[in-house]
Amino acid sequence: MKFASATLSAMLFGLAVEAATTSSKKTTSTKTSSIKTTSVKTTSTTLKTTTIAKATSTKASSSAAPAPTGPASCTVTDYNNLAAAVKACTALTLQNLAVPAGDVLDLTKLQAGTVVTFAGTTTFGFSSSPPSDLIKITGAGVTITGAPGHVIDGNGPAWWDGQGSNGGEAKPDHFITLSKLTANSVVHDLNIKNWPVHCFDVTGCSDLTMYNIVLDNSAGNAPNAISGGLPAAHNSDGFDISSTTNLVLRDSRVINQDDCVAVTSGTNIVVSGMYCNGGHGLSIGSIGGKSNNVVDGVIFENSQILNSQNGARIKTNSGTTGTVNNVTYANIALSNISIYGVDIQQDYLNGGPTGTPTNGVTISDITLTNVTGTATAGAQNYYILCGSSSCSDFTFNDVVVKGGSDDSCNIKPAGDFTCA
């Protein structure tokens, strides 16, 4: 049913029984988009991947959401009707929704098992005092997806000034916050462009799967009138992940100007089949100085990173504490990396590294297998800067990055790796 104002009150008074009955007999189908990735060699990370998969499966079965109980499917075309639709419906289509300036697309009160479909073009008005997040989603066993041809447009150019979250105009912190998505929730087949600063904030979630998501911030590569000759978009992370357990993020595409994926805390996380173009690579960190500073059990695998500042990266903040343990990079293809092909550093600060590592964050059980590709002439193929006794159990095999120079490693990983 259409959620125009004329029909809203009728539905809420129970006159939509026929639509509810019809909806319950239908099965939602979603067209799956195809994301191309380069085929790369399989390695011995299967055991770790399987272990995480089993853990996810076990926890998911014990935390399954109850079946949805709400009435009919509802189509919302007017932002003013969104809250009532969220309360009343378990199959929700957002059709060409225009979110007014200063408002939030609030999906934090979804009923268990709700399916939300973005259709047409979703837009956001500019505000000089914006909310911290433009889209907020919470729920158990929910599905968030997009209809064929849809676009979620964050209106980034209205906020871009070349400074991102480091200053300048007031901006939203994240475009989309997934908070406490649980019980086998799924986010898939979304087409997102032009987010203002960071795109996804995945926080406090468990037993969550994300796949076939296209993030395109390429319009932010060009300078604008107030970016001082720099790319207009800045700090435009694709997926920021924190305090999350049993997450699979796979088969997705990110074109941006910062981290493709950044895990700052969490356990049992698999990131696979990613295409990362133009940003800062696949990152752990930065770690330290936050409310949760523990990363344990992360796999990055079968992914491409190209035209980016960094490839495989672990960064811990200077003078802080925390733990990074059991991290694997496997089958990662690099191309045209401009700063570091492989980067592990313990002197990180957002304003720039100090050059002097600290040892308050320990880094252990780090495996790199089949990480290969090219760096530019001014880059370093490898850069490892660990604090005193704070890095242990590093194993690198078939790690070959070429094209850069002046490699620097203050520890030697086990395996066949050579830091030239």
JSON list of N, CA, C and O in Angstrom, two decimals, residues 256-307:
[
{"chain": "A", "resi": 256, "resn": "ASN", "atom": "N", "xyz": [36.76, 5.38, -3.03]},
{"chain": "A", "resi": 256, "resn": "ASN", "atom": "CA", "xyz": [36.71, 6.45, -2.02]},
{"chain": "A", "resi": 256, "resn": "ASN", "atom": "C", "xyz": [38.07, 7.10, -1.84]},
{"chain": "A", "resi": 256, "resn": "ASN", "atom": "O", "xyz": [38.98, 6.89, -2.64]},
{"chain": "A", "resi": 257, "resn": "GLN", "atom": "N", "xyz": [38.22, 7.85, -0.72]},
{"chain": "A", "resi": 257, "resn": "GLN", "atom": "CA", "xyz": [39.44, 8.61, -0.46]},
{"chain": "A", "resi": 257, "resn": "GLN", "atom": "C", "xyz": [40.05, 8.28, 0.90]},
{"chain": "A", "resi": 257, "resn": "GLN", "atom": "O", "xyz": [40.93, 9.02, 1.36]},
{"chain": "A", "resi": 258, "resn": "ASP", "atom": "N", "xyz": [39.64, 7.20, 1.54]},
{"chain": "A", "resi": 258, "resn": "ASP", "atom": "CA", "xyz": [40.21, 6.82, 2.84]},
{"chain": "A", "resi": 258, "resn": "ASP", "atom": "C", "xyz": [40.12, 5.30, 2.96]},
{"chain": "A", "resi": 258, "resn": "ASP", "atom": "O", "xyz": [40.03, 4.62, 1.94]},
{"chain": "A", "resi": 259, "resn": "ASP", "atom": "N", "xyz": [40.12, 4.77, 4.19]},
{"chain": "A", "resi": 259, "resn": "ASP", "atom": "CA", "xyz": [40.12, 3.32, 4.35]},
{"chain": "A", "resi": 259, "resn": "ASP", "atom": "C", "xyz": [38.96, 2.68, 3.60]},
{"chain": "A", "resi": 259, "resn": "ASP", "atom": "O", "xyz": [37.81, 3.12, 3.72]},
{"chain": "A", "resi": 260, "resn": "CYS", "atom": "N", "xyz": [39.26, 1.63, 2.87]},
{"chain": "A", "resi": 260, "resn": "CYS", "atom": "CA", "xyz": [38.21, 0.83, 2.25]},
{"chain": "A", "resi": 260, "resn": "CYS", "atom": "C", "xyz": [37.41, 0.13, 3.35]},
{"chain": "A", "resi": 260, "resn": "CYS", "atom": "O", "xyz": [36.19, 0.24, 3.41]},
{"chain": "A", "resi": 261, "resn": "VAL", "atom": "N", "xyz": [38.13, -0.58, 4.22]},
{"chain": "A", "resi": 261, "resn": "VAL", "atom": "CA", "xyz": [37.56, -1.19, 5.42]},
{"chain": "A", "resi": 261, "resn": "VAL", "atom": "C", "xyz": [38.52, -0.91, 6.57]},
{"chain": "A", "resi": 261, "resn": "VAL", "atom": "O", "xyz": [39.73, -1.05, 6.41]},
{"chain": "A", "resi": 262, "resn": "ALA", "atom": "N", "xyz": [37.99, -0.51, 7.71]},
{"chain": "A", "resi": 262, "resn": "ALA", "atom": "CA", "xyz": [38.82, -0.28, 8.90]},
{"chain": "A", "resi": 262, "resn": "ALA", "atom": "C", "xyz": [38.16, -0.97, 10.09]},
{"chain": "A", "resi": 262, "resn": "ALA", "atom": "O", "xyz": [37.03, -0.63, 10.45]},
{"chain": "A", "resi": 263, "resn": "VAL", "atom": "N", "xyz": [38.85, -1.94, 10.67]},
{"chain": "A", "resi": 263, "resn": "VAL", "atom": "CA", "xyz": [38.37, -2.63, 11.86]},
{"chain": "A", "resi": 263, "resn": "VAL", "atom": "C", "xyz": [39.10, -2.05, 13.06]},
{"chain": "A", "resi": 263, "resn": "VAL", "atom": "O", "xyz": [40.32, -2.18, 13.18]},
{"chain": "A", "resi": 264, "resn": "THR", "atom": "N", "xyz": [38.36, -1.40, 13.95]},
{"chain": "A", "resi": 264, "resn": "THR", "atom": "CA", "xyz": [38.99, -0.80, 15.13]},
{"chain": "A", "resi": 264, "resn": "THR", "atom": "C", "xyz": [38.77, -1.60, 16.40]},
{"chain": "A", "resi": 264, "resn": "THR", "atom": "O", "xyz": [39.47, -1.38, 17.39]},
{"chain": "A", "resi": 265, "resn": "SER", "atom": "N", "xyz": [37.80, -2.51, 16.40]},
{"chain": "A", "resi": 265, "resn": "SER", "atom": "CA", "xyz": [37.62, -3.46, 17.50]},
{"chain": "A", "resi": 265, "resn": "SER", "atom": "C", "xyz": [36.62, -4.50, 17.04]},
{"chain": "A", "resi": 265, "resn": "SER", "atom": "O", "xyz": [35.81, -4.26, 16.14]},
{"chain": "A", "resi": 266, "resn": "GLY", "atom": "N", "xyz": [36.69, -5.68, 17.66]},
{"chain": "A", "resi": 266, "resn": "GLY", "atom": "CA", "xyz": [35.75, -6.73, 17.30]},
{"chain": "A", "resi": 266, "resn": "GLY", "atom": "C", "xyz": [36.41, -8.08, 17.22]},
{"chain": "A", "resi": 266, "resn": "GLY", "atom": "O", "xyz": [37.64, -8.21, 17.27]},
{"chain": "A", "resi": 267, "resn": "THR", "atom": "N", "xyz": [35.58, -9.13, 17.09]},
{"chain": "A", "resi": 267, "resn": "THR", "atom": "CA", "xyz": [36.08, -10.50, 17.03]},
{"chain": "A", "resi": 267, "resn": "THR", "atom": "C", "xyz": [35.33, -11.28, 15.95]},
{"chain": "A", "resi": 267, "resn": "THR", "atom": "O", "xyz": [34.16, -11.00, 15.65]},
{"chain": "A", "resi": 268, "resn": "ASN", "atom": "N", "xyz": [36.03, -12.25, 15.38]},
{"chain": "A", "resi": 268, "resn": "ASN", "atom": "CA", "xyz": [35.44, -13.14, 14.37]},
{"chain": "A", "resi": 268, "resn": "ASN", "atom": "C", "xyz": [34.83, -12.35, 13.21]},
{"chain": "A", "resi": 268, "resn": "ASN", "atom": "O", "xyz": [33.61, -12.34, 13.00]},
{"chain": "A", "resi": 269, "resn": "ILE", "atom": "N", "xyz": [35.68, -11.71, 12.45]},
{"chain": "A", "resi": 269, "resn": "ILE", "atom": "CA", "xyz": [35.28, -10.87, 11.33]},
{"chain": "A", "resi": 269, "resn": "ILE", "atom": "C", "xyz": [35.97, -11.36, 10.07]},
{"chain": "A", "resi": 269, "resn": "ILE", "atom": "O", "xyz": [37.18, -11.54, 10.05]},
{"chain": "A", "resi": 270, "resn": "VAL", "atom": "N", "xyz": [35.20, -11.60, 9.01]},
{"chain": "A", "resi": 270, "resn": "VAL", "atom": "CA", "xyz": [35.73, -12.02, 7.72]},
{"chain": "A", "resi": 270, "resn": "VAL", "atom": "C", "xyz": [35.36, -10.97, 6.68]},
{"chain": "A", "resi": 270, "resn": "VAL", "atom": "O", "xyz": [34.19, -10.64, 6.51]},
{"chain": "A", "resi": 271, "resn": "VAL", "atom": "N", "xyz": [36.38, -10.47, 5.98]},
{"chain": "A", "resi": 271, "resn": "VAL", "atom": "CA", "xyz": [36.20, -9.50, 4.90]},
{"chain": "A", "resi": 271, "resn": "VAL", "atom": "C", "xyz": [36.76, -10.14, 3.64]},
{"chain": "A", "resi": 271, "resn": "VAL", "atom": "O", "xyz": [37.96, -10.40, 3.55]},
{"chain": "A", "resi": 272, "resn": "SER", "atom": "N", "xyz": [35.91, -10.39, 2.66]},
{"chain": "A", "resi": 272, "resn": "SER", "atom": "CA", "xyz": [36.32, -11.22, 1.51]},
{"chain": "A", "resi": 272, "resn": "SER", "atom": "C", "xyz": [35.75, -10.66, 0.21]},
{"chain": "A", "resi": 272, "resn": "SER", "atom": "O", "xyz": [34.64, -10.12, 0.18]},
{"chain": "A", "resi": 273, "resn": "GLY", "atom": "N", "xyz": [36.53, -10.82, -0.87]},
{"chain": "A", "resi": 273, "resn": "GLY", "atom": "CA", "xyz": [36.03, -10.45, -2.19]},
{"chain": "A", "resi": 273, "resn": "GLY", "atom": "C", "xyz": [35.80, -8.96, -2.37]},
{"chain": "A", "resi": 273, "resn": "GLY", "atom": "O", "xyz": [34.88, -8.55, -3.08]},
{"chain": "A", "resi": 274, "resn": "MET", "atom": "N", "xyz": [36.65, -8.13, -1.76]},
{"chain": "A", "resi": 274, "resn": "MET", "atom": "CA", "xyz": [36.49, -6.69, -1.85]},
{"chain": "A", "resi": 274, "resn": "MET", "atom": "C", "xyz": [37.26, -6.12, -3.05]},
{"chain": "A", "resi": 274, "resn": "MET", "atom": "O", "xyz": [38.34, -6.60, -3.41]},
{"chain": "A", "resi": 275, "resn": "TYR", "atom": "N", "xyz": [36.70, -5.07, -3.63]},
{"chain": "A", "resi": 275, "resn": "TYR", "atom": "CA", "xyz": [37.37, -4.27, -4.65]},
{"chain": "A", "resi": 275, "resn": "TYR", "atom": "C", "xyz": [37.52, -2.87, -4.07]},
{"chain": "A", "resi": 275, "resn": "TYR", "atom": "O", "xyz": [36.52, -2.19, -3.81]},
{"chain": "A", "resi": 276, "resn": "CYS", "atom": "N", "xyz": [38.76, -2.44, -3.82]},
{"chain": "A", "resi": 276, "resn": "CYS", "atom": "CA", "xyz": [39.03, -1.17, -3.15]},
{"chain": "A", "resi": 276, "resn": "CYS", "atom": "C", "xyz": [39.85, -0.28, -4.07]},
{"chain": "A", "resi": 276, "resn": "CYS", "atom": "O", "xyz": [40.99, -0.62, -4.42]},
{"chain": "A", "resi": 277, "resn": "ASN", "atom": "N", "xyz": [39.30, 0.86, -4.45]},
{"chain": "A", "resi": 277, "resn": "ASN", "atom": "CA", "xyz": [39.96, 1.72, -5.43]},
{"chain": "A", "resi": 277, "resn": "ASN", "atom": "C", "xyz": [40.03, 3.15, -4.90]},
{"chain": "A", "resi": 277, "resn": "ASN", "atom": "O", "xyz": [39.01, 3.75, -4.56]},
{"chain": "A", "resi": 278, "resn": "GLY", "atom": "N", "xyz": [41.26, 3.67, -4.81]},
{"chain": "A", "resi": 278, "resn": "GLY", "atom": "CA", "xyz": [41.47, 5.09, -4.54]},
{"chain": "A", "resi": 278, "resn": "GLY", "atom": "C", "xyz": [41.63, 5.49, -3.09]},
{"chain": "A", "resi": 278, "resn": "GLY", "atom": "O", "xyz": [41.86, 6.67, -2.81]},
{"chain": "A", "resi": 279, "resn": "GLY", "atom": "N", "xyz": [41.54, 4.56, -2.15]},
{"chain": "A", "resi": 279, "resn": "GLY", "atom": "CA", "xyz": [41.55, 4.94, -0.74]},
{"chain": "A", "resi": 279, "resn": "GLY", "atom": "C", "xyz": [42.85, 4.61, -0.02]},
{"chain": "A", "resi": 279, "resn": "GLY", "atom": "O", "xyz": [43.94, 4.80, -0.54]},
{"chain": "A", "resi": 280, "resn": "HIS", "atom": "N", "xyz": [42.69, 4.07, 1.19]},
{"chain": "A", "resi": 280, "resn": "HIS", "atom": "CA", "xyz": [43.84, 3.79, 2.06]},
{"chain": "A", "resi": 280, "resn": "HIS", "atom": "C", "xyz": [43.99, 2.31, 2.37]},
{"chain": "A", "resi": 280, "resn": "HIS", "atom": "O", "xyz": [44.73, 1.95, 3.29]},
{"chain": "A", "resi": 281, "resn": "GLY", "atom": "N", "xyz": [43.27, 1.44, 1.65]},
{"chain": "A", "resi": 281, "resn": "GLY", "atom": "CA", "xyz": [43.49, 0.01, 1.79]},
{"chain": "A", "resi": 281, "resn": "GLY", "atom": "C", "xyz": [42.61, -0.67, 2.82]},
{"chain": "A", "resi": 281, "resn": "GLY", "atom": "O", "xyz": [41.62, -0.12, 3.31]},
{"chain": "A", "resi": 282, "resn": "LEU", "atom": "N", "xyz": [43.01, -1.92, 3.14]},
{"chain": "A", "resi": 282, "resn": "LEU", "atom": "CA", "xyz": [42.31, -2.75, 4.12]},
{"chain": "A", "resi": 282, "resn": "LEU", "atom": "C", "xyz": [43.05, -2.64, 5.44]},
{"chain": "A", "resi": 282, "resn": "LEU", "atom": "O", "xyz": [44.20, -3.08, 5.55]},
{"chain": "A", "resi": 283, "resn": "SER", "atom": "N", "xyz": [42.41, -2.08, 6.44]},
{"chain": "A", "resi": 283, "resn": "SER", "atom": "CA", "xyz": [43.12, -1.65, 7.64]},
{"chain": "A", "resi": 283, "resn": "SER", "atom": "C", "xyz": [42.59, -2.28, 8.92]},
{"chain": "A", "resi": 283, "resn": "SER", "atom": "O", "xyz": [41.38, -2.49, 9.07]},
{"chain": "A", "resi": 284, "resn": "ILE", "atom": "N", "xyz": [43.52, -2.54, 9.82]},
{"chain": "A", "resi": 284, "resn": "ILE", "atom": "CA", "xyz": [43.21, -2.73, 11.23]},
{"chain": "A", "resi": 284, "resn": "ILE", "atom": "C", "xyz": [43.59, -1.43, 11.91]},
{"chain": "A", "resi": 284, "resn": "ILE", "atom": "O", "xyz": [44.73, -0.98, 11.84]},
{"chain": "A", "resi": 285, "resn": "GLY", "atom": "N", "xyz": [42.62, -0.78, 12.55]},
{"chain": "A", "resi": 285, "resn": "GLY", "atom": "CA", "xyz": [42.95, 0.44, 13.26]},
{"chain": "A", "resi": 285, "resn": "GLY", "atom": "C", "xyz": [42.33, 1.69, 12.65]},
{"chain": "A", "resi": 285, "resn": "GLY", "atom": "O", "xyz": [41.58, 1.61, 11.68]},
{"chain": "A", "resi": 286, "resn": "SER", "atom": "N", "xyz": [42.69, 2.78, 13.29]},
{"chain": "A", "resi": 286, "resn": "SER", "atom": "CA", "xyz": [43.73, 2.77, 14.30]},
{"chain": "A", "resi": 286, "resn": "SER", "atom": "C", "xyz": [43.21, 2.24, 15.63]},
{"chain": "A", "resi": 286, "resn": "SER", "atom": "O", "xyz": [42.05, 2.44, 15.98]},
{"chain": "A", "resi": 287, "resn": "ILE", "atom": "N", "xyz": [44.11, 1.59, 16.38]},
{"chain": "A", "resi": 287, "resn": "ILE", "atom": "CA", "xyz": [43.78, 0.95, 17.66]},
{"chain": "A", "resi": 287, "resn": "ILE", "atom": "C", "xyz": [44.39, 1.77, 18.79]},
{"chain": "A", "resi": 287, "resn": "ILE", "atom": "O", "xyz": [45.55, 2.16, 18.73]},
{"chain": "A", "resi": 288, "resn": "GLY", "atom": "N", "xyz": [43.61, 1.96, 19.85]},
{"chain": "A", "resi": 288, "resn": "GLY", "atom": "CA", "xyz": [44.10, 2.66, 21.03]},
{"chain": "A", "resi": 288, "resn": "GLY", "atom": "C", "xyz": [43.37, 3.96, 21.27]},
{"chain": "A", "resi": 288, "resn": "GLY", "atom": "O", "xyz": [43.05, 4.71, 20.33]},
{"chain": "A", "resi": 289, "resn": "GLY", "atom": "N", "xyz": [43.07, 4.24, 22.54]},
{"chain": "A", "resi": 289, "resn": "GLY", "atom": "CA", "xyz": [42.45, 5.50, 22.90]},
{"chain": "A", "resi": 289, "resn": "GLY", "atom": "C", "xyz": [40.95, 5.54, 22.72]},
{"chain": "A", "resi": 289, "resn": "GLY", "atom": "O", "xyz": [40.33, 6.61, 22.83]},
{"chain": "A", "resi": 290, "resn": "LYS", "atom": "N", "xyz": [40.33, 4.39, 22.44]},
{"chain": "A", "resi": 290, "resn": "LYS", "atom": "CA", "xyz": [38.88, 4.34, 22.25]},
{"chain": "A", "resi": 290, "resn": "LYS", "atom": "C", "xyz": [38.25, 3.55, 23.39]},
{"chain": "A", "resi": 290, "resn": "LYS", "atom": "O", "xyz": [38.95, 3.02, 24.26]},
{"chain": "A", "resi": 291, "resn": "SER", "atom": "N", "xyz": [36.92, 3.43, 23.38]},
{"chain": "A", "resi": 291, "resn": "SER", "atom": "CA", "xyz": [36.25, 2.69, 24.45]},
{"chain": "A", "resi": 291, "resn": "SER", "atom": "C", "xyz": [36.52, 1.19, 24.35]},
{"chain": "A", "resi": 291, "resn": "SER", "atom": "O", "xyz": [36.48, 0.47, 25.36]},
{"chain": "A", "resi": 292, "resn": "ASN", "atom": "N", "xyz": [36.75, 0.67, 23.16]},
{"chain": "A", "resi": 292, "resn": "ASN", "atom": "CA", "xyz": [37.11, -0.73, 22.95]},
{"chain": "A", "resi": 292, "resn": "ASN", "atom": "C", "xyz": [38.34, -0.77, 22.07]},
{"chain": "A", "resi": 292, "resn": "ASN", "atom": "O", "xyz": [38.34, -0.22, 20.97]},
{"chain": "A", "resi": 293, "resn": "ASN", "atom": "N", "xyz": [39.39, -1.41, 22.54]},
{"chain": "A", "resi": 293, "resn": "ASN", "atom": "CA", "xyz": [40.67, -1.43, 21.83]},
{"chain": "A", "resi": 293, "resn": "ASN", "atom": "C", "xyz": [41.20, -2.84, 21.63]},
{"chain": "A", "resi": 293, "resn": "ASN", "atom": "O", "xyz": [42.41, -3.08, 21.66]},
{"chain": "A", "resi": 294, "resn": "VAL", "atom": "N", "xyz": [40.26, -3.80, 21.41]},
{"chain": "A", "resi": 294, "resn": "VAL", "atom": "CA", "xyz": [40.63, -5.20, 21.24]},
{"chain": "A", "resi": 294, "resn": "VAL", "atom": "C", "xyz": [40.16, -5.69, 19.88]},
{"chain": "A", "resi": 294, "resn": "VAL", "atom": "O", "xyz": [38.96, -5.62, 19.57]},
{"chain": "A", "resi": 295, "resn": "VAL", "atom": "N", "xyz": [41.09, -6.17, 19.08]},
{"chain": "A", "resi": 295, "resn": "VAL", "atom": "CA", "xyz": [40.80, -6.84, 17.81]},
{"chain": "A", "resi": 295, "resn": "VAL", "atom": "C", "xyz": [41.31, -8.26, 17.92]},
{"chain": "A", "resi": 295, "resn": "VAL", "atom": "O", "xyz": [42.49, -8.48, 18.22]},
{"chain": "A", "resi": 296, "resn": "ASP", "atom": "N", "xyz": [40.45, -9.26, 17.68]},
{"chain": "A", "resi": 296, "resn": "ASP", "atom": "CA", "xyz": [40.87, -10.65, 17.81]},
{"chain": "A", "resi": 296, "resn": "ASP", "atom": "C", "xyz": [40.11, -11.51, 16.80]},
{"chain": "A", "resi": 296, "resn": "ASP", "atom": "O", "xyz": [38.91, -11.71, 16.92]},
{"chain": "A", "resi": 297, "resn": "GLY", "atom": "N", "xyz": [40.82, -11.98, 15.78]},
{"chain": "A", "resi": 297, "resn": "GLY", "atom": "CA", "xyz": [40.22, -12.87, 14.80]},
{"chain": "A", "resi": 297, "resn": "GLY", "atom": "C", "xyz": [39.63, -12.14, 13.62]},
{"chain": "A", "resi": 297, "resn": "GLY", "atom": "O", "xyz": [38.40, -12.02, 13.49]},
{"chain": "A", "resi": 298, "resn": "VAL", "atom": "N", "xyz": [40.49, -11.62, 12.74]},
{"chain": "A", "resi": 298, "resn": "VAL", "atom": "CA", "xyz": [40.04, -10.92, 11.53]},
{"chain": "A", "resi": 298, "resn": "VAL", "atom": "C", "xyz": [40.74, -11.52, 10.32]},
{"chain": "A", "resi": 298, "resn": "VAL", "atom": "O", "xyz": [41.95, -11.73, 10.34]},
{"chain": "A", "resi": 299, "resn": "ILE", "atom": "N", "xyz": [39.99, -11.80, 9.28]},
{"chain": "A", "resi": 299, "resn": "ILE", "atom": "CA", "xyz": [40.55, -12.28, 8.02]},
{"chain": "A", "resi": 299, "resn": "ILE", "atom": "C", "xyz": [40.16, -11.33, 6.91]},
{"chain": "A", "resi": 299, "resn": "ILE", "atom": "O", "xyz": [38.98, -11.04, 6.70]},
{"chain": "A", "resi": 300, "resn": "PHE", "atom": "N", "xyz": [41.17, -10.82, 6.19]},
{"chain": "A", "resi": 300, "resn": "PHE", "atom": "CA", "xyz": [40.98, -10.13, 4.92]},
{"chain": "A", "resi": 300, "resn": "PHE", "atom": "C", "xyz": [41.46, -11.09, 3.84]},
{"chain": "A", "resi": 300, "resn": "PHE", "atom": "O", "xyz": [42.62, -11.52, 3.86]},
{"chain": "A", "resi": 301, "resn": "GLU", "atom": "N", "xyz": [40.62, -11.40, 2.86]},
{"chain": "A", "resi": 301, "resn": "GLU", "atom": "CA", "xyz": [41.02, -12.38, 1.87]},
{"chain": "A", "resi": 301, "resn": "GLU", "atom": "C", "xyz": [40.40, -12.10, 0.50]},
{"chain": "A", "resi": 301, "resn": "GLU", "atom": "O", "xyz": [39.38, -11.44, 0.37]},
{"chain": "A", "resi": 302, "resn": "ASN", "atom": "N", "xyz": [41.10, -12.63, -0.53]},
{"chain": "A", "resi": 302, "resn": "ASN", "atom": "CA", "xyz": [40.57, -12.67, -1.90]},
{"chain": "A", "resi": 302, "resn": "ASN", "atom": "C", "xyz": [40.07, -11.31, -2.37]},
{"chain": "A", "resi": 302, "resn": "ASN", "atom": "O", "xyz": [38.95, -11.17, -2.85]},
{"chain": "A", "resi": 303, "resn": "SER", "atom": "N", "xyz": [40.93, -10.30, -2.24]},
{"chain": "A", "resi": 303, "resn": "SER", "atom": "CA", "xyz": [40.51, -8.93, -2.52]},
{"chain": "A", "resi": 303, "resn": "SER", "atom": "C", "xyz": [41.53, -8.19, -3.36]},
{"chain": "A", "resi": 303, "resn": "SER", "atom": "O", "xyz": [42.71, -8.56, -3.42]},
{"chain": "A", "resi": 304, "resn": "GLN", "atom": "N", "xyz": [41.08, -7.10, -4.00]},
{"chain": "A", "resi": 304, "resn": "GLN", "atom": "CA", "xyz": [41.94, -6.23, -4.79]},
{"chain": "A", "resi": 304, "resn": "GLN", "atom": "C", "xyz": [42.02, -4.85, -4.15]},
{"chain": "A", "resi": 304, "resn": "GLN", "atom": "O", "xyz": [40.99, -4.31, -3.72]},
{"chain": "A", "resi": 305, "resn": "ILE", "atom": "N", "xyz": [43.21, -4.28, -4.16]},
{"chain": "A", "resi": 305, "resn": "ILE", "atom": "CA", "xyz": [43.40, -2.90, -3.69]},
{"chain": "A", "resi": 305, "resn": "ILE", "atom": "C", "xyz": [44.22, -2.19, -4.77]},
{"chain": "A", "resi": 305, "resn": "ILE", "atom": "O", "xyz": [45.35, -2.59, -5.06]},
{"chain": "A", "resi": 306, "resn": "LEU", "atom": "N", "xyz": [43.67, -1.15, -5.35]},
{"chain": "A", "resi": 306, "resn": "LEU", "atom": "CA", "xyz": [44.38, -0.47, -6.43]},
{"chain": "A", "resi": 306, "resn": "LEU", "atom": "C", "xyz": [44.24, 1.05, -6.31]},
{"chain": "A", "resi": 306, "resn": "LEU", "atom": "O", "xyz": [43.30, 1.56, -5.71]},
{"chain": "A", "resi": 307, "resn": "ASN", "atom": "N", "xyz": [45.26, 1.72, -6.87]},
{"chain": "A", "resi": 307, "resn": "ASN", "atom": "CA", "xyz": [45.28, 3.19, -6.88]},
{"chain": "A", "resi": 307, "resn": "ASN", "atom": "C", "xyz": [45.06, 3.75, -5.48]},
{"chain": "A", "resi": 307, "resn": "ASN", "atom": "O", "xyz": [44.37, 4.77, -5.30]}
]
